[in-house]
Coordinates of C-alpha atoms in Angstrom, one line a residue:
M1 CA 0.0 0.0 0.0
S2 CA 1.3 3.4 -0.9
P3 CA 2.0 5.8 2.0
I4 CA -0.5 8.6 2.5
L5 CA 1.1 11.9 1.7
V6 CA 0.2 14.8 4.0
P7 CA 0.7 18.3 2.8
A8 CA 3.4 20.2 4.7
A9 CA 0.9 22.9 5.9
L10 CA -1.6 20.3 7.2
E11 CA 1.2 18.3 8.9
S12 CA 2.3 21.4 10.7
K13 CA -1.2 22.1 12.0
L14 CA -1.6 18.5 13.1
M15 CA 1.8 18.5 15.0
K16 CA 1.2 21.7 17.0
P17 CA -1.3 20.2 19.4
I18 CA 0.9 17.1 19.9
V19 CA 4.0 19.3 20.6
L20 CA 1.9 21.5 23.0
L21 CA 0.6 18.5 24.9
T22 CA 4.1 17.0 25.0
T23 CA 5.5 20.3 26.3
L24 CA 2.8 20.5 29.0
L25 CA 3.4 16.9 30.1
L26 CA 7.1 17.4 30.2
G27 CA 6.8 20.6 32.0
T28 CA 4.5 19.0 34.6
T29 CA 7.0 16.1 35.0
V30 CA 10.0 18.5 35.4
A31 CA 8.0 20.7 37.8
H32 CA 7.0 17.6 39.9
A33 CA 10.6 16.4 39.9
Q34 CA 11.8 19.8 41.1
D35 CA 9.1 19.9 43.8
Q36 CA 10.0 16.4 44.8
Q37 CA 13.7 17.3 44.9
A38 CA 12.9 20.4 47.1
E39 CA 10.8 18.2 49.4
D40 CA 13.6 15.7 49.6
G41 CA 16.1 18.5 50.3
Q42 CA 14.0 19.7 53.1
A43 CA 13.6 16.2 54.5
Q44 CA 17.4 15.8 54.4
H45 CA 17.8 18.8 56.6
S46 CA 15.4 17.6 59.3
A47 CA 17.5 16.2 62.2
P48 CA 16.1 13.0 63.7
V49 CA 15.5 14.5 67.1
A50 CA 12.6 12.2 68.0
E51 CA 14.7 9.1 67.3
I52 CA 17.6 10.4 69.3
R53 CA 15.3 11.4 72.2
E54 CA 13.6 7.9 72.2
A55 CA 17.0 6.1 72.2
A56 CA 18.2 8.3 75.1
V57 CA 15.0 7.7 77.1
V58 CA 15.1 4.0 76.5
F59 CA 18.7 3.9 77.5
L60 CA 18.0 5.7 80.8
D61 CA 15.0 3.6 81.5
G62 CA 17.1 0.5 81.1
L63 CA 19.5 1.5 83.8
S64 CA 19.1 0.6 87.5
P65 CA 18.1 3.5 89.8
E66 CA 21.7 3.7 91.0
L67 CA 23.2 3.8 87.5
R68 CA 20.6 6.2 86.2
K69 CA 21.5 8.6 89.0
Q70 CA 25.2 8.1 88.2
A71 CA 24.6 8.8 84.5
S72 CA 22.4 11.9 84.9
F73 CA 23.6 15.5 85.1
S74 CA 22.1 19.0 84.7
M75 CA 22.7 20.9 81.5
D76 CA 24.9 23.4 83.3
D77 CA 27.0 20.7 85.0
K78 CA 30.8 21.2 84.5
E79 CA 30.9 17.6 83.4
R80 CA 29.3 18.5 80.0
R81 CA 32.5 20.2 78.9
A82 CA 34.9 17.8 80.8
W83 CA 36.3 15.2 78.4
S84 CA 39.8 14.1 77.4
N85 CA 41.7 11.9 74.9
L86 CA 43.8 10.5 77.8
P87 CA 43.3 7.0 79.3
S88 CA 41.0 6.7 82.3
T89 CA 44.0 6.4 84.7
S90 CA 45.1 9.9 83.7
F91 CA 41.7 11.5 83.5
K92 CA 38.8 10.6 85.7
R93 CA 35.4 10.3 83.9
E94 CA 31.9 10.6 85.3
G95 CA 28.7 8.9 84.2
V96 CA 28.1 5.2 83.7
S97 CA 30.9 3.1 82.1
F98 CA 30.4 0.1 79.8
K99 CA 32.1 -2.0 82.5
E100 CA 29.1 -1.3 84.8
M101 CA 26.5 -2.1 82.2
S102 CA 24.8 -5.4 81.7
A103 CA 24.7 -7.0 78.2
E104 CA 21.2 -5.5 77.6
Q105 CA 22.2 -2.1 78.8
K106 CA 25.2 -2.1 76.5
K107 CA 22.8 -2.9 73.6
L108 CA 20.7 0.2 74.5
A109 CA 23.9 2.3 74.7
H110 CA 24.9 1.2 71.2
R111 CA 21.4 2.1 69.9
L112 CA 21.9 5.5 71.4
L113 CA 25.2 5.8 69.4
Q114 CA 23.4 4.5 66.2
S115 CA 20.6 7.1 66.6
T116 CA 23.0 9.9 66.1
L117 CA 25.9 8.5 64.1
S118 CA 26.0 7.3 60.5
S119 CA 27.1 3.8 59.7
Q120 CA 30.7 5.0 59.0
G121 CA 30.7 7.1 62.2
Y122 CA 29.4 4.2 64.3
L123 CA 32.0 1.9 62.8
K124 CA 34.8 4.4 63.5
T125 CA 33.5 4.9 67.1
T126 CA 33.3 1.2 67.9
G127 CA 36.5 0.6 66.0
I128 CA 38.3 3.1 68.3
M129 CA 36.8 1.4 71.3
H130 CA 38.0 -2.0 70.0
L131 CA 41.5 -0.6 69.3
D132 CA 41.6 0.2 73.0
E133 CA 40.8 -3.4 73.8
L134 CA 43.8 -4.4 71.6
L135 CA 46.0 -1.9 73.5
K136 CA 44.8 -3.4 76.7
A137 CA 46.0 -6.9 75.6
M138 CA 49.3 -5.5 74.4
A139 CA 49.9 -3.6 77.6
A140 CA 49.0 -6.7 79.6
E141 CA 51.7 -8.7 77.8
R142 CA 54.3 -6.1 78.6
R143 CA 53.2 -5.4 82.2
P144 CA 50.9 -8.2 83.4
N145 CA 50.6 -6.8 87.0
R146 CA 49.7 -3.3 86.0
T147 CA 46.2 -1.9 86.5
P148 CA 44.4 -1.8 83.2
M149 CA 44.2 1.7 81.7
F150 CA 42.7 0.7 78.3
G151 CA 39.8 -1.4 77.1
H152 CA 36.3 -1.3 75.7
D153 CA 34.9 -1.1 79.2
M154 CA 36.7 2.2 79.8
Y155 CA 34.2 4.4 78.1
W156 CA 31.5 6.5 79.8
I157 CA 28.1 7.8 78.9
G158 CA 26.6 10.9 80.5
M159 CA 23.1 12.3 80.0
F160 CA 22.6 16.1 80.5
G161 CA 19.1 17.3 81.2
D162 CA 16.0 15.0 80.9
P163 CA 15.4 13.8 77.3
A164 CA 11.9 12.7 78.2
K165 CA 10.7 16.3 79.0
D166 CA 13.4 18.9 78.4
K167 CA 13.6 21.0 75.2
S168 CA 17.3 21.3 75.7
W169 CA 19.4 18.2 76.7
G170 CA 22.3 16.2 75.5
W171 CA 24.6 13.2 75.9
Q172 CA 28.3 12.5 75.9
L173 CA 30.5 9.5 75.2
D174 CA 33.9 9.9 76.7
G175 CA 37.0 7.7 76.9
H176 CA 40.5 7.2 75.5
H177 CA 40.8 8.7 72.0
L178 CA 37.1 9.3 71.8
A179 CA 34.8 12.1 72.9
L180 CA 31.3 12.7 71.3
N181 CA 29.3 15.7 72.6
I182 CA 25.7 15.8 71.4
T183 CA 23.3 18.7 72.3
V184 CA 19.7 18.8 71.3
V185 CA 17.8 22.1 71.3
G186 CA 14.2 21.9 70.2
D187 CA 14.4 20.3 66.7
E188 CA 18.1 21.1 66.1
V189 CA 21.2 19.0 67.0
S190 CA 24.8 20.1 67.7
V191 CA 27.4 17.4 67.4
R192 CA 30.6 19.3 68.1
P193 CA 33.1 19.3 69.6
A194 CA 34.2 15.7 68.7
F195 CA 37.5 14.1 69.2
M196 CA 38.6 10.8 67.5
G197 CA 42.0 9.3 67.6
S198 CA 43.6 5.9 67.1
D199 CA 46.8 4.2 68.3
P200 CA 48.1 2.4 66.4
A201 CA 46.6 4.2 63.5
E202 CA 47.3 1.2 61.3
L203 CA 47.8 -2.1 63.0
P204 CA 51.2 -3.4 61.8
S205 CA 50.8 -7.1 62.5
G206 CA 48.6 -9.9 64.0
T207 CA 45.1 -10.9 63.4
Y208 CA 44.0 -7.4 62.5
S209 CA 47.1 -6.4 60.5
G210 CA 46.2 -3.6 58.1
W211 CA 43.2 -2.4 60.1
Y212 CA 43.1 1.4 59.8
V213 CA 40.1 3.1 61.4
Q214 CA 40.9 6.7 60.2
R215 CA 42.5 6.0 56.9
S216 CA 40.1 8.3 55.0
E217 CA 40.9 11.3 57.2
D218 CA 44.6 10.6 56.6
E219 CA 44.6 9.9 52.9
K220 CA 42.2 12.6 51.9
G221 CA 44.2 15.2 53.8
R222 CA 47.5 14.1 52.2
M223 CA 45.8 13.9 48.7
L224 CA 44.7 17.6 49.0
F225 CA 48.2 18.7 50.2
E226 CA 49.9 16.7 47.4
S227 CA 47.7 18.4 44.8
L228 CA 49.0 21.9 45.7
D229 CA 51.6 23.5 43.5
E230 CA 54.7 25.3 44.8
K231 CA 53.0 28.7 45.1
Q232 CA 50.0 27.2 46.9
R233 CA 52.3 25.2 49.3
A234 CA 54.2 28.3 50.2
K235 CA 50.9 29.6 51.7
A236 CA 49.6 26.4 53.1
V237 CA 52.6 25.3 55.1
I238 CA 52.6 27.0 58.5
A239 CA 55.5 25.0 60.0
D240 CA 58.1 22.5 58.8
V241 CA 57.6 20.5 62.0
A242 CA 54.2 19.2 63.0
P243 CA 52.8 20.1 66.5
R244 CA 52.9 17.3 69.0
D245 CA 49.1 17.4 69.2
V246 CA 46.0 19.2 67.9
V247 CA 45.8 22.8 69.1
T248 CA 42.1 22.9 70.1
G249 CA 42.1 19.7 72.2
P250 CA 40.3 19.3 75.5
T251 CA 39.8 22.7 77.4
R252 CA 41.4 24.5 74.5
G253 CA 38.5 25.1 72.1
D254 CA 39.2 28.9 71.8
Q255 CA 42.9 28.6 71.0
L256 CA 42.5 29.4 67.3
K257 CA 41.0 32.8 66.5
T258 CA 42.2 33.6 63.0
P259 CA 42.4 31.2 60.0
T260 CA 45.9 30.7 58.6
G261 CA 47.2 28.9 55.6
L262 CA 45.9 28.8 52.1
P263 CA 42.4 30.3 51.4
A264 CA 40.1 28.0 49.5
S265 CA 39.5 30.8 47.0
E266 CA 43.0 30.1 45.7
L267 CA 42.3 26.4 45.1
T268 CA 41.4 25.1 41.7
A269 CA 37.9 23.6 41.2
K270 CA 39.3 20.1 41.5
Q271 CA 41.1 21.0 44.7
Q272 CA 38.0 22.6 46.1
R273 CA 36.2 19.3 45.5
L274 CA 39.0 17.5 47.4
L275 CA 38.6 20.0 50.3
K276 CA 34.8 19.5 50.4
S277 CA 35.3 15.8 50.4
L278 CA 37.7 16.0 53.3
I279 CA 35.3 18.2 55.3
S280 CA 32.5 15.8 54.4
E281 CA 34.5 12.9 55.9
Y282 CA 34.1 14.4 59.3
A283 CA 30.5 15.7 58.9
H284 CA 29.3 12.3 57.6
N285 CA 30.4 10.6 60.8
Y286 CA 26.9 11.6 61.8
E287 CA 23.4 10.6 60.7
H288 CA 22.6 11.5 57.1
N289 CA 20.3 14.5 57.9
I290 CA 22.6 15.8 60.6
A291 CA 25.6 15.5 58.2
H292 CA 23.9 17.6 55.6
I293 CA 22.9 20.3 58.2
Q294 CA 26.6 20.4 59.2
M295 CA 27.8 20.8 55.6
D296 CA 25.2 23.4 54.9
R297 CA 26.3 25.5 57.9
I298 CA 29.9 25.2 56.8
M299 CA 29.3 26.0 53.2
A300 CA 26.8 28.8 53.9
A301 CA 29.5 30.8 55.8
G302 CA 31.5 30.9 52.5
L303 CA 33.9 28.4 51.1
E304 CA 36.3 31.2 50.2
K305 CA 36.7 32.0 53.9
I306 CA 37.9 28.5 54.7
H307 CA 41.7 28.0 55.0
F308 CA 43.8 24.9 54.6
A309 CA 47.0 24.7 56.6
W310 CA 49.7 22.0 56.8
A311 CA 52.7 21.4 59.1
G312 CA 55.4 18.7 58.8
T313 CA 57.3 18.7 55.5
E314 CA 59.9 15.9 56.0
T315 CA 59.0 12.5 54.5
G316 CA 58.5 9.9 57.2
K317 CA 58.1 12.5 60.0
P318 CA 54.9 13.6 61.8
Y319 CA 52.5 15.7 59.8
Y320 CA 49.4 17.8 60.6
Y321 CA 46.6 19.6 58.7
R322 CA 44.0 22.1 59.7
I323 CA 40.8 23.3 58.1
H324 CA 39.6 26.6 59.6
G325 CA 36.6 28.8 58.6
P326 CA 33.9 30.8 60.3
T327 CA 31.9 27.7 61.3
V328 CA 34.4 24.9 61.2
I329 CA 37.7 23.9 62.7
I330 CA 39.1 20.5 61.8
E331 CA 42.5 19.3 63.0
F332 CA 44.4 16.2 62.2
D333 CA 47.8 15.1 63.6
N334 CA 49.7 11.9 62.9
H335 CA 52.6 11.6 65.2
Y336 CA 54.9 9.1 67.0
P337 CA 53.3 6.9 69.6
P338 CA 53.4 8.2 73.2
G339 CA 56.8 8.5 74.7
R340 CA 58.7 8.2 71.4
N341 CA 60.4 10.7 69.2
A342 CA 61.4 8.3 66.4
G343 CA 60.2 5.3 64.4
P344 CA 57.0 4.9 62.5
V345 CA 54.4 7.8 62.5
N346 CA 51.3 5.9 63.5
H347 CA 49.3 7.8 66.1
I348 CA 46.3 9.9 65.0
H349 CA 44.4 12.6 66.8
T350 CA 41.5 14.6 65.2
V351 CA 39.1 17.2 66.4
F352 CA 36.0 18.6 64.7
R353 CA 34.7 21.9 66.2
E354 CA 32.3 24.7 65.4
P355 CA 33.4 28.1 66.5
G356 CA 30.6 29.8 68.5
N357 CA 28.4 26.7 68.5
D358 CA 30.5 24.1 70.3
Y359 CA 28.1 22.3 72.8
G360 CA 25.2 24.0 71.0
E361 CA 26.1 27.4 72.5
D362 CA 24.5 29.3 69.6
L363 CA 21.4 27.1 69.6
L364 CA 21.0 27.5 73.4
K365 CA 21.3 31.3 73.2
K366 CA 18.7 31.4 70.4
H367 CA 16.4 29.1 72.5
L368 CA 16.7 31.4 75.6
M369 CA 15.9 34.5 73.5
E370 CA 12.9 32.9 71.8
S371 CA 11.3 30.8 74.5
P372 CA 8.5 32.7 76.5
H373 CA 9.2 30.9 79.7
H374 CA 12.8 32.2 79.6
Q375 CA 11.9 35.8 79.0
H376 CA 11.9 36.7 82.7
E377 CA 15.5 35.5 83.0
R378 CA 16.8 38.1 80.5

């Protein structure tokens, strides 16, 4: 059968309604996709306060009256800011330790961690605690009669305020090489300051040989530094010798006032992506929504205001990096093990802070200003 020939003018008239309908349908689909994307974006930025609150309440309810009293503090208790990276024999902790918990209570404690941390953050946290158990075994081999100073049992949880009824409350996990400080204010969550460390950073031998809990923080930092050209390095390097420890460690949160090093505005687009990935490594230790809130706060203050600094330029020697901007301080230090000044560099300390909002300070001030029942206190 011969094809039907349609005059060009008629074909044009017939096609117009089809094109219009297709455009309308596509426009509706695109608009729906954009609306859905916006809704998803809003959902990503909603902290899981109800889930964290429930996990905290269930944890407290699972403790005996004695342990519950031991674990509970007021929001203004000095213990909320008292944490350390030192072993328990060098720094006395308060709260309830894993050693004092039953098996069921430990499960509830881990659910509290999981309510606030991402899968990577939870694995790093428990990895650091397990590293301490390995340190305990190694120390026992060297000095069998010495009082244990390491171990999974040597981590404490403290609850500040009453999660069942208070608008503002928080919890803390504190032990050797690990301090998590969580503050909930209304529907917002502050997760800084946080300290994570590991010794050995990479296990050199034995059953767990090659295990490296904080490899990403290490490799991403070195990758960014190695991408710098000579001119950029001249600004980024703040010292040829790395400091023995992070600057803004326990009780030293206000030690860094002005960013130093190389401004992110002088990085290439690829290097800026490396910087964002490095910052994201720390932010995404927390639950997905919380992590995006952290990244939004950091980026909203201006990427160009963030500086990257490096110390330690000799191969095989300790090295250090710092990321410092209006709403972020990240420090990383890889040094010799305690008591040594030579040998392998295999002992990591990191800190993740938020200037002006550590321990939810900014959120708490905002809450006091906006809450009617606090107006008489002003």
